[in-house]
Short mmCIF file of C-alpha atoms in Angstrom, two decimals:
data_model
loop_
_atom_site.label_atom_id
_atom_site.label_comp_id
_atom_site.label_asym_id
_atom_site.label_seq_id
_atom_site.Cartn_x
_atom_site.Cartn_y
_atom_site.Cartn_z
CA MET A 8 22.95 -35.98 -35.69
CA VAL A 9 21.37 -33.01 -37.50
CA VAL A 10 18.80 -30.61 -35.79
CA VAL A 11 16.19 -32.14 -37.75
CA ASP A 12 17.01 -35.73 -36.33
CA VAL A 13 17.28 -34.20 -32.61
CA LEU A 14 13.75 -32.78 -33.33
CA ARG A 15 12.20 -35.68 -34.56
CA VAL A 16 13.67 -38.09 -31.43
CA ALA A 17 12.60 -35.34 -28.93
CA LEU A 18 8.92 -35.20 -30.68
CA GLU A 19 8.88 -38.90 -30.74
CA SER A 20 9.67 -39.22 -26.92
CA ILE A 21 7.00 -36.63 -26.30
CA ARG A 22 4.55 -38.74 -28.18
CA ARG A 23 5.53 -42.08 -26.57
CA HIS A 24 5.29 -40.53 -23.15
CA LYS A 25 2.56 -38.25 -23.43
CA LEU A 26 1.23 -37.95 -19.94
CA ARG A 27 4.67 -37.92 -18.39
CA SER A 28 5.59 -35.18 -20.90
CA VAL A 29 2.54 -32.94 -19.94
CA LEU A 30 3.11 -33.35 -16.14
CA ASN A 31 6.88 -32.57 -16.44
CA LEU A 32 5.98 -29.40 -18.65
CA LEU A 33 3.25 -28.32 -16.18
CA GLY A 34 5.71 -25.96 -14.26
CA ILE A 35 6.95 -24.34 -17.61
CA ILE A 36 3.54 -23.98 -18.98
CA ILE A 37 2.09 -22.48 -15.77
CA ALA A 38 5.08 -19.99 -15.46
CA VAL A 39 4.91 -18.87 -19.00
CA THR A 40 1.21 -18.47 -19.09
CA THR A 41 1.35 -16.45 -16.02
CA ILE A 42 4.14 -14.23 -17.51
CA ILE A 43 2.37 -13.57 -20.52
CA ALA A 44 -1.20 -13.02 -19.01
CA VAL A 45 -0.21 -10.77 -16.25
CA VAL A 46 2.48 -8.77 -17.97
CA ALA A 47 -0.03 -8.09 -20.94
CA VAL A 48 -2.53 -6.70 -18.47
CA VAL A 49 0.06 -4.92 -16.63
CA GLN A 50 1.36 -3.20 -20.05
CA GLY A 51 -2.26 -2.36 -20.90
CA LEU A 52 -3.13 -1.03 -17.62
CA ASN A 53 -0.09 1.27 -17.62
CA GLU A 54 -0.94 2.63 -20.97
CA TYR A 55 -4.44 3.31 -19.56
CA ALA A 56 -3.28 4.86 -16.38
CA ALA A 57 -1.12 7.32 -18.36
CA ASN A 58 -4.07 8.39 -20.24
CA LEU A 59 -6.10 8.98 -17.33
CA ILE A 60 -3.51 10.82 -15.51
CA GLY A 61 -2.71 12.53 -18.48
CA GLN A 62 -6.31 14.14 -18.17
CA LEU A 63 -5.01 16.04 -15.10
CA GLY A 64 -2.65 17.76 -17.17
CA PRO A 65 1.42 17.80 -16.61
CA ASN A 66 1.34 21.24 -15.17
CA THR A 67 -1.67 20.97 -12.86
CA MET A 68 -1.17 20.43 -9.21
CA ILE A 69 -3.65 19.32 -6.63
CA PHE A 70 -2.83 20.80 -2.70
CA ALA A 71 -5.15 18.67 -0.51
CA LYS A 72 -5.35 17.79 3.41
CA PHE A 73 -4.70 14.16 2.67
CA GLY A 74 -2.69 13.99 -0.57
CA ILE A 75 -1.58 10.39 -1.66
CA ILE A 76 -1.84 8.22 1.45
CA THR A 77 0.23 4.64 1.36
CA SER A 78 0.00 3.72 4.99
CA ARG A 79 -2.10 3.87 7.88
CA GLU A 80 0.40 5.73 9.82
CA ALA A 81 0.21 8.52 7.04
CA PHE A 82 -3.47 8.55 7.08
CA LEU A 83 -3.43 8.99 10.82
CA GLU A 84 -1.04 12.05 10.63
CA ALA A 85 -2.74 13.67 7.74
CA ALA A 86 -6.24 13.58 9.76
CA LYS A 87 -4.85 15.84 12.14
CA ARG A 88 -4.15 18.31 9.56
CA LYS A 89 -6.32 21.39 9.32
CA ASP A 90 -8.74 21.62 6.59
CA PHE A 91 -8.40 23.82 3.67
CA THR A 92 -11.09 26.46 3.23
CA VAL A 93 -12.21 28.67 0.18
CA GLU A 94 -10.24 31.57 1.96
CA ASP A 95 -6.96 29.40 1.24
CA VAL A 96 -8.03 29.06 -2.20
CA GLU A 97 -8.51 32.79 -2.57
CA ALA A 98 -5.03 33.32 -0.61
CA VAL A 99 -3.23 31.05 -3.26
CA ARG A 100 -5.05 32.96 -6.23
CA ARG A 101 -3.88 36.34 -4.59
CA GLY A 102 -0.33 35.13 -3.75
CA VAL A 103 0.80 33.39 -6.70
CA VAL A 104 0.15 35.94 -9.75
CA GLU A 105 2.44 33.41 -12.03
CA ALA A 106 -0.52 30.70 -11.85
CA LYS A 107 -2.70 30.12 -14.97
CA ARG A 108 -5.45 28.95 -12.99
CA VAL A 109 -6.32 28.45 -9.51
CA GLY A 110 -9.55 26.82 -8.40
CA GLY A 111 -11.14 25.01 -5.21
CA ARG A 112 -13.13 21.41 -5.36
CA VAL A 113 -14.98 19.56 -2.65
CA PHE A 114 -17.01 16.25 -3.24
CA GLY A 115 -19.35 13.61 -1.51
CA THR A 116 -21.95 11.15 -2.28
CA HIS A 117 -25.59 12.11 -2.27
CA HIS A 118 -29.09 10.80 -3.67
CA VAL A 119 -30.25 12.37 -6.77
CA TYR A 120 -33.75 12.74 -7.80
CA ALA A 121 -35.79 13.91 -10.91
CA GLU A 122 -38.87 12.77 -13.04
CA GLY A 123 -39.87 10.16 -10.35
CA ARG A 124 -36.58 8.36 -10.44
CA ARG A 125 -33.85 8.13 -7.83
CA LEU A 126 -30.02 7.35 -8.33
CA ALA A 127 -28.44 6.30 -4.87
CA ASP A 128 -24.70 7.36 -4.02
CA ILE A 129 -23.94 9.40 -6.99
CA ILE A 130 -20.63 11.61 -6.62
CA VAL A 131 -21.47 15.53 -6.38
CA LEU A 132 -18.74 17.77 -6.71
CA GLY A 133 -18.78 21.35 -5.81
CA ALA A 134 -16.36 23.16 -7.95
CA GLN A 135 -15.28 26.63 -8.83
CA PRO A 136 -15.75 27.56 -12.55
CA GLU A 137 -11.78 26.98 -13.51
CA ILE A 138 -11.97 23.24 -12.33
CA PRO A 139 -13.50 21.75 -15.37
CA TRP A 140 -10.95 23.15 -17.74
CA MET A 141 -7.91 22.06 -15.47
CA VAL A 142 -9.25 18.28 -15.35
CA GLY A 143 -10.09 17.88 -19.02
CA ILE A 144 -14.02 17.57 -18.62
CA GLU A 145 -15.60 18.21 -21.98
CA LEU A 146 -19.01 19.90 -22.40
CA ASP A 147 -21.76 17.71 -24.49
CA ASP A 148 -24.66 20.29 -24.12
CA GLY A 149 -25.88 23.40 -22.63
CA ARG A 150 -22.97 25.48 -20.69
CA LEU A 151 -20.78 25.34 -17.44
CA PHE A 152 -21.69 27.51 -14.44
CA THR A 153 -20.04 31.10 -14.48
CA GLU A 154 -18.09 32.88 -11.79
CA THR A 155 -21.19 35.31 -11.20
CA GLU A 156 -23.40 32.14 -10.40
CA ASP A 157 -20.44 30.73 -8.18
CA ALA A 158 -20.16 33.89 -6.10
CA ALA A 159 -24.04 34.35 -5.60
CA ALA A 160 -24.30 30.39 -4.75
CA ARG A 161 -26.97 29.63 -7.38
CA ASN A 162 -28.47 26.41 -7.45
CA VAL A 163 -27.43 25.21 -11.03
CA ALA A 164 -25.57 22.08 -12.10
CA VAL A 165 -24.09 20.20 -14.65
CA ILE A 166 -24.68 16.46 -14.95
CA GLY A 167 -22.49 13.50 -16.33
CA TRP A 168 -23.77 11.43 -19.21
CA ASP A 169 -25.18 8.42 -17.06
CA ILE A 170 -27.21 10.99 -15.12
CA LYS A 171 -28.66 12.26 -18.02
CA ASP A 172 -29.34 8.83 -19.56
CA GLU A 173 -30.84 7.29 -16.49
CA LEU A 174 -33.06 10.69 -15.24
CA PHE A 175 -33.94 12.12 -18.58
CA PRO A 176 -33.99 9.09 -21.27
CA HIS A 177 -36.32 10.91 -23.44
CA VAL A 178 -36.23 14.33 -22.79
CA ASP A 179 -33.84 17.31 -23.07
CA PRO A 180 -32.36 17.89 -19.35
CA ILE A 181 -31.33 21.49 -19.70
CA GLY A 182 -33.68 23.85 -17.88
CA ARG A 183 -35.12 20.84 -15.99
CA THR A 184 -34.68 20.51 -12.13
CA ILE A 185 -32.92 17.72 -10.34
CA LYS A 186 -32.89 17.20 -6.44
CA VAL A 187 -29.63 16.65 -4.70
CA GLY A 188 -30.63 15.15 -1.57
CA ALA A 189 -33.52 17.52 -0.56
CA VAL A 190 -32.16 20.62 -2.47
CA PRO A 191 -33.36 21.47 -6.02
CA PHE A 192 -30.84 22.55 -8.69
CA ARG A 193 -31.40 23.63 -12.36
CA VAL A 194 -29.48 21.67 -14.79
CA VAL A 195 -27.49 23.97 -17.22
CA GLY A 196 -25.43 21.46 -18.88
CA THR A 197 -24.35 17.96 -19.60
CA MET A 198 -21.02 16.71 -20.06
CA ALA A 199 -19.66 14.59 -22.87
CA LYS A 200 -19.49 10.78 -22.33
CA GLN A 201 -15.93 9.73 -20.60
CA GLY A 202 -16.54 6.05 -20.23
CA SER A 203 -15.31 3.78 -17.52
CA SER A 204 -11.78 3.40 -15.70
CA PHE A 205 -11.15 0.42 -13.63
CA GLY A 206 -14.85 -0.61 -13.60
CA GLN A 207 -16.00 2.61 -12.52
CA SER A 208 -18.12 4.89 -14.83
CA GLN A 209 -16.84 8.47 -15.05
CA ASP A 210 -20.16 9.56 -15.99
CA ARG A 211 -22.13 9.24 -12.47
CA PHE A 212 -21.62 12.43 -11.24
CA VAL A 213 -23.32 16.06 -10.91
CA MET A 214 -21.25 19.33 -10.68
CA MET A 215 -22.35 22.47 -9.09
CA PRO A 216 -20.66 25.72 -7.95
CA LEU A 217 -18.63 25.23 -4.90
CA ALA A 218 -20.48 28.15 -2.75
CA ALA A 219 -23.85 26.34 -3.71
CA TYR A 220 -22.41 23.07 -2.44
CA GLN A 221 -21.36 24.59 0.82
CA LYS A 222 -24.64 26.42 1.28
CA ALA A 223 -26.54 23.09 0.73
CA PHE A 224 -24.20 20.63 2.31
CA GLY A 225 -22.05 22.60 4.75
CA LYS A 226 -18.49 23.23 4.76
CA ARG A 227 -17.26 20.27 6.88
CA ARG A 228 -15.39 19.02 4.04
CA SER A 229 -11.61 20.34 3.24
CA VAL A 230 -11.30 21.94 -0.15
CA ASP A 231 -8.72 20.72 -2.54
CA ILE A 232 -6.85 23.50 -4.17
CA PHE A 233 -6.21 23.05 -8.02
CA VAL A 234 -3.24 25.01 -9.31
CA GLU A 235 -2.18 25.40 -13.15
CA ALA A 236 1.19 26.63 -14.08
CA PRO A 237 1.52 28.70 -17.49
CA ASP A 238 4.20 25.95 -18.97
CA ALA A 239 6.39 23.29 -17.62
CA ALA A 240 9.56 25.55 -17.06
CA SER A 241 7.34 27.58 -14.34
CA ARG A 242 5.57 24.75 -12.95
CA GLN A 243 8.41 24.34 -9.90
CA ARG A 244 8.27 28.05 -9.42
CA VAL A 245 4.66 28.05 -9.11
CA GLU A 246 4.60 24.87 -6.74
CA ASP A 247 7.05 26.59 -4.58
CA ALA A 248 5.21 29.68 -4.34
CA VAL A 249 1.76 27.93 -3.49
CA ARG A 250 3.90 25.83 -0.77
CA GLN A 251 5.01 29.25 0.68
CA VAL A 252 1.45 30.80 0.97
CA LEU A 253 -0.22 27.70 2.69
CA ARG A 254 2.70 27.01 4.85
CA ALA A 255 2.57 30.71 5.91
CA ARG A 256 -1.09 30.51 6.46
CA ARG A 257 -0.59 27.47 8.83
CA HIS A 258 2.32 28.99 10.66
CA THR A 259 4.68 25.94 9.70
CA PRO A 260 7.90 26.29 11.35
CA LEU A 261 11.08 25.99 9.17
CA GLY A 262 12.35 22.78 8.41
CA ALA A 263 8.85 21.06 9.35
CA GLY A 264 7.07 18.87 6.78
CA ASP A 265 4.29 20.29 4.58
CA PRO A 266 0.78 20.29 6.49
CA PHE A 267 -0.63 19.03 3.10
CA GLY A 268 -0.19 16.64 0.28
CA VAL A 269 0.68 17.54 -3.20
CA VAL A 270 -0.79 15.20 -5.98
CA ASP A 271 0.18 15.74 -9.66
CA ALA A 272 0.63 13.86 -12.84
CA ARG A 273 3.95 12.67 -12.12
CA ALA A 274 3.22 11.70 -8.37
CA LEU A 275 0.32 9.42 -9.63
CA GLN A 276 2.37 7.92 -12.48
CA THR A 277 5.18 7.08 -9.47
CA LEU A 278 2.55 5.49 -7.35
CA TRP A 279 1.09 3.71 -10.09
CA ARG A 280 4.28 2.13 -11.30
CA THR A 281 5.06 1.19 -7.56
CA LEU A 282 1.84 -0.51 -7.30
CA THR A 283 2.19 -2.43 -10.34
CA GLY A 284 5.60 -3.10 -9.83
CA SER A 285 5.05 -4.74 -6.54
CA ALA A 286 2.35 -6.79 -8.61
CA PHE A 287 5.08 -7.71 -11.25
CA ALA A 288 7.64 -8.61 -8.74
CA LEU A 289 5.05 -11.31 -7.14
CA VAL A 290 4.37 -12.54 -10.73
CA ILE A 291 8.07 -12.96 -11.27
CA LEU A 292 8.47 -14.90 -7.83
CA ILE A 293 5.54 -17.19 -8.46
CA SER A 294 6.60 -17.98 -12.15
CA SER A 295 10.37 -18.55 -11.12
CA ILE A 296 9.06 -21.14 -8.70
CA SER A 297 6.94 -22.79 -11.38
CA LEU A 298 10.28 -22.33 -13.61
CA VAL A 299 12.41 -24.23 -11.08
CA VAL A 300 9.66 -27.00 -10.79
CA GLY A 301 9.47 -27.56 -14.35
CA GLY A 302 13.13 -27.39 -14.61
CA VAL A 303 13.57 -30.32 -12.22
CA ALA A 304 10.87 -32.39 -13.99
CA ILE A 305 12.55 -31.96 -17.57
CA ALA A 306 15.97 -32.85 -15.91
CA ASN A 307 14.27 -36.11 -14.30
CA THR A 308 12.82 -36.86 -17.91
CA MET A 309 16.11 -36.18 -19.53
CA PHE A 310 18.26 -38.27 -16.73
CA ALA A 311 15.57 -41.26 -17.32
CA SER A 312 16.09 -40.74 -21.19
CA VAL A 313 19.75 -40.99 -20.80
CA VAL A 314 19.14 -44.18 -18.71
CA GLU A 315 16.51 -45.85 -21.10
CA ARG A 316 18.91 -45.04 -24.27
CA THR A 317 22.35 -46.27 -22.69
CA ARG A 318 22.83 -49.10 -24.96
CA GLU A 319 22.05 -46.74 -27.90
CA ILE A 320 24.66 -44.18 -26.63
CA GLY A 321 27.10 -47.00 -26.28
CA ILE A 322 26.56 -47.97 -29.96
CA ARG A 323 26.95 -44.45 -31.36
CA LYS A 324 30.21 -43.81 -29.20
CA ALA A 325 31.56 -47.06 -30.84
CA LEU A 326 30.48 -45.73 -34.24
CA GLY A 327 32.70 -42.58 -33.69
CA ALA A 328 30.15 -40.32 -32.06
CA ARG A 329 31.89 -37.45 -29.96
CA GLY A 330 30.77 -36.62 -26.47
CA ARG A 331 30.17 -32.77 -27.53
CA ASP A 332 27.46 -34.53 -30.05
CA LEU A 333 25.73 -36.45 -27.68
CA ARG A 334 25.89 -33.40 -25.31
CA ARG A 335 24.15 -31.45 -28.10
CA GLN A 336 21.64 -33.92 -28.69
CA PHE A 337 20.43 -34.34 -25.41
CA LEU A 338 20.46 -30.32 -24.71
CA LEU A 339 18.64 -29.61 -28.04
CA GLU A 340 16.01 -32.55 -26.69
CA ALA A 341 15.67 -30.53 -23.37
CA VAL A 342 15.29 -27.12 -25.29
CA VAL A 343 12.63 -28.93 -27.53
CA LEU A 344 10.75 -30.08 -24.70
CA SER A 345 10.78 -26.90 -22.60
CA SER A 346 9.68 -24.93 -25.82
CA ALA A 347 6.71 -26.92 -26.24
CA GLY A 348 5.91 -26.33 -22.75
CA GLY A 349 6.67 -22.41 -23.43
CA LEU A 350 4.69 -22.38 -26.78
CA THR A 351 1.76 -23.77 -24.75
CA GLY A 352 1.80 -21.32 -22.29
CA VAL A 353 2.17 -18.43 -24.59
CA LEU A 354 -1.04 -19.45 -26.40
CA LEU A 355 -2.69 -20.35 -22.99
CA GLY A 356 -1.44 -16.67 -21.42
CA TRP A 357 -2.72 -14.86 -24.62
CA CYS A 358 -5.96 -16.29 -24.43
CA ALA A 359 -6.29 -15.57 -20.61
CA ALA A 360 -5.19 -11.79 -21.48
CA LEU A 361 -7.63 -11.74 -24.20
CA ALA A 362 -10.24 -13.14 -21.58
CA VAL A 363 -9.61 -10.57 -19.35
CA GLY A 364 -10.00 -7.60 -22.06
CA ALA A 365 -13.18 -9.02 -23.25
CA TRP A 366 -14.93 -9.56 -19.57
CA SER A 367 -13.45 -6.73 -17.90
CA PRO A 368 -12.78 -2.93 -18.34
CA PHE A 369 -8.66 -3.63 -18.11
CA PRO A 370 -7.12 -3.41 -21.45
CA VAL A 371 -4.36 -5.88 -22.68
CA ARG A 372 -1.32 -5.45 -24.60
CA VAL A 373 -0.04 -8.78 -26.01
CA THR A 374 3.26 -7.88 -28.17
CA ALA A 375 5.72 -9.76 -30.00
CA PRO A 376 8.68 -8.88 -27.68
CA LEU A 377 6.45 -10.47 -25.00
CA ILE A 378 5.84 -13.69 -26.69
CA LEU A 379 9.75 -13.83 -27.79
CA ALA A 380 10.49 -13.29 -23.87
CA GLY A 381 8.09 -16.16 -22.81
CA LEU A 382 9.63 -18.69 -25.14
CA THR A 383 13.10 -17.40 -24.49
CA VAL A 384 12.54 -18.19 -20.73
CA ALA A 385 11.19 -21.64 -21.38
CA ALA A 386 13.96 -22.53 -23.83
CA LEU A 387 16.71 -21.20 -21.00
CA ALA A 388 14.84 -23.20 -18.60
CA GLY A 389 15.12 -26.36 -20.80
CA ALA A 390 18.85 -25.68 -21.47
CA MET A 391 19.67 -25.28 -17.75
CA ALA A 392 17.66 -28.24 -16.96
CA GLY A 393 19.24 -30.47 -19.68
CA TRP A 394 22.97 -29.55 -19.03
CA LEU A 395 23.72 -32.07 -16.40
CA PRO A 396 21.86 -35.11 -18.13
CA ALA A 397 23.62 -33.98 -21.56
CA ASN A 398 27.00 -34.28 -19.66
CA ARG A 399 26.32 -37.47 -18.07
CA ALA A 400 25.38 -38.82 -21.61
CA SER A 401 28.51 -37.48 -23.25
CA ARG A 402 30.71 -39.12 -20.42
CA LEU A 403 29.40 -42.44 -20.64
CA ASP A 404 31.99 -45.31 -21.15
CA PRO A 405 31.25 -47.14 -24.71
CA ILE A 406 32.20 -50.37 -23.58
CA VAL A 407 30.01 -50.00 -20.04
CA ALA A 408 27.07 -48.51 -22.07
CA LEU A 409 27.27 -51.45 -24.39
CA ARG A 410 26.86 -54.07 -21.84
CA GLU A 411 23.76 -52.31 -20.56
CA GLU A 412 20.56 -54.52 -21.07
#
């Protein structure tokens, strides 16, 4: 029997038993839909996260009291550490002469007022002048604050795009006054629009000199120390030098762990891959269960098909059909059945991924290799499920089969 005839018989079987076929293929459809949708979103998120993390710069490191926290125990341990201060930033600046830039930053949330309008819980950054250059923030209008203004703790500020749009929708904000909490600040610049990441706007912030922030809101927050190496070749030397300075200032014994955390692009990428890898492993587990259920259903369908067509098998064997021909026929029928479920799953998964991309900030990437992988998984599941029924059909005794009513 040629492949075209096998395909025709399989499709006729699906047509005759529509409800049974749909129910039997439901596991395959769910598995492939889940794989396509989730992997498409994960691929898009990986690309998106790489772009966001890349803004930090491959040679920029952040030395912070907490660093990257992945457990409750790590948080409790980090909470016991001593806060970083501006004096620590200056010690790093003096002690690590090879560093290209060194800067300190703190942040908190405050209400912001201007022109009779109020914005609640806005991110307020206190930063030294080097910070904007180290995190890739671009200026849209006006200017950044200067080292002189930071040293003198001048009440000047640069605002994000959303702050400008909501507080000053019809006027130029440069030179106007905003109140952060109860403290007035003069706007000297506005930042270029950055958009959203993971559903959160990156343009709802106010940035001011670190000294001005501490004068207005106190010095209770630990200062994050940003350090940029000149190039990739010197990055490790700079990091080691900063570690040495900070450990010496905290009198850390030799062999003890660092009393701080280090965050850089590589650490963020590793954390992101760990998180998405765990999610992907969960998806694979769920999909595997669905594939097993779908495979068992297809196997049951093929066993029923063998029983229903026992007399036909006997006639074909009596006319000279070989066992391998019958095995091939039933295997191909199982593969066609599962591939139909796989194709349906690919279409549903694609639609689900596009819906996620349209209704959320998460990007999606449905690629040809992903579609091929979904179809291949479905076909392999069908082949494995159809192997035993196909073997049973190929081994039927033609005389016994012809007696079957």
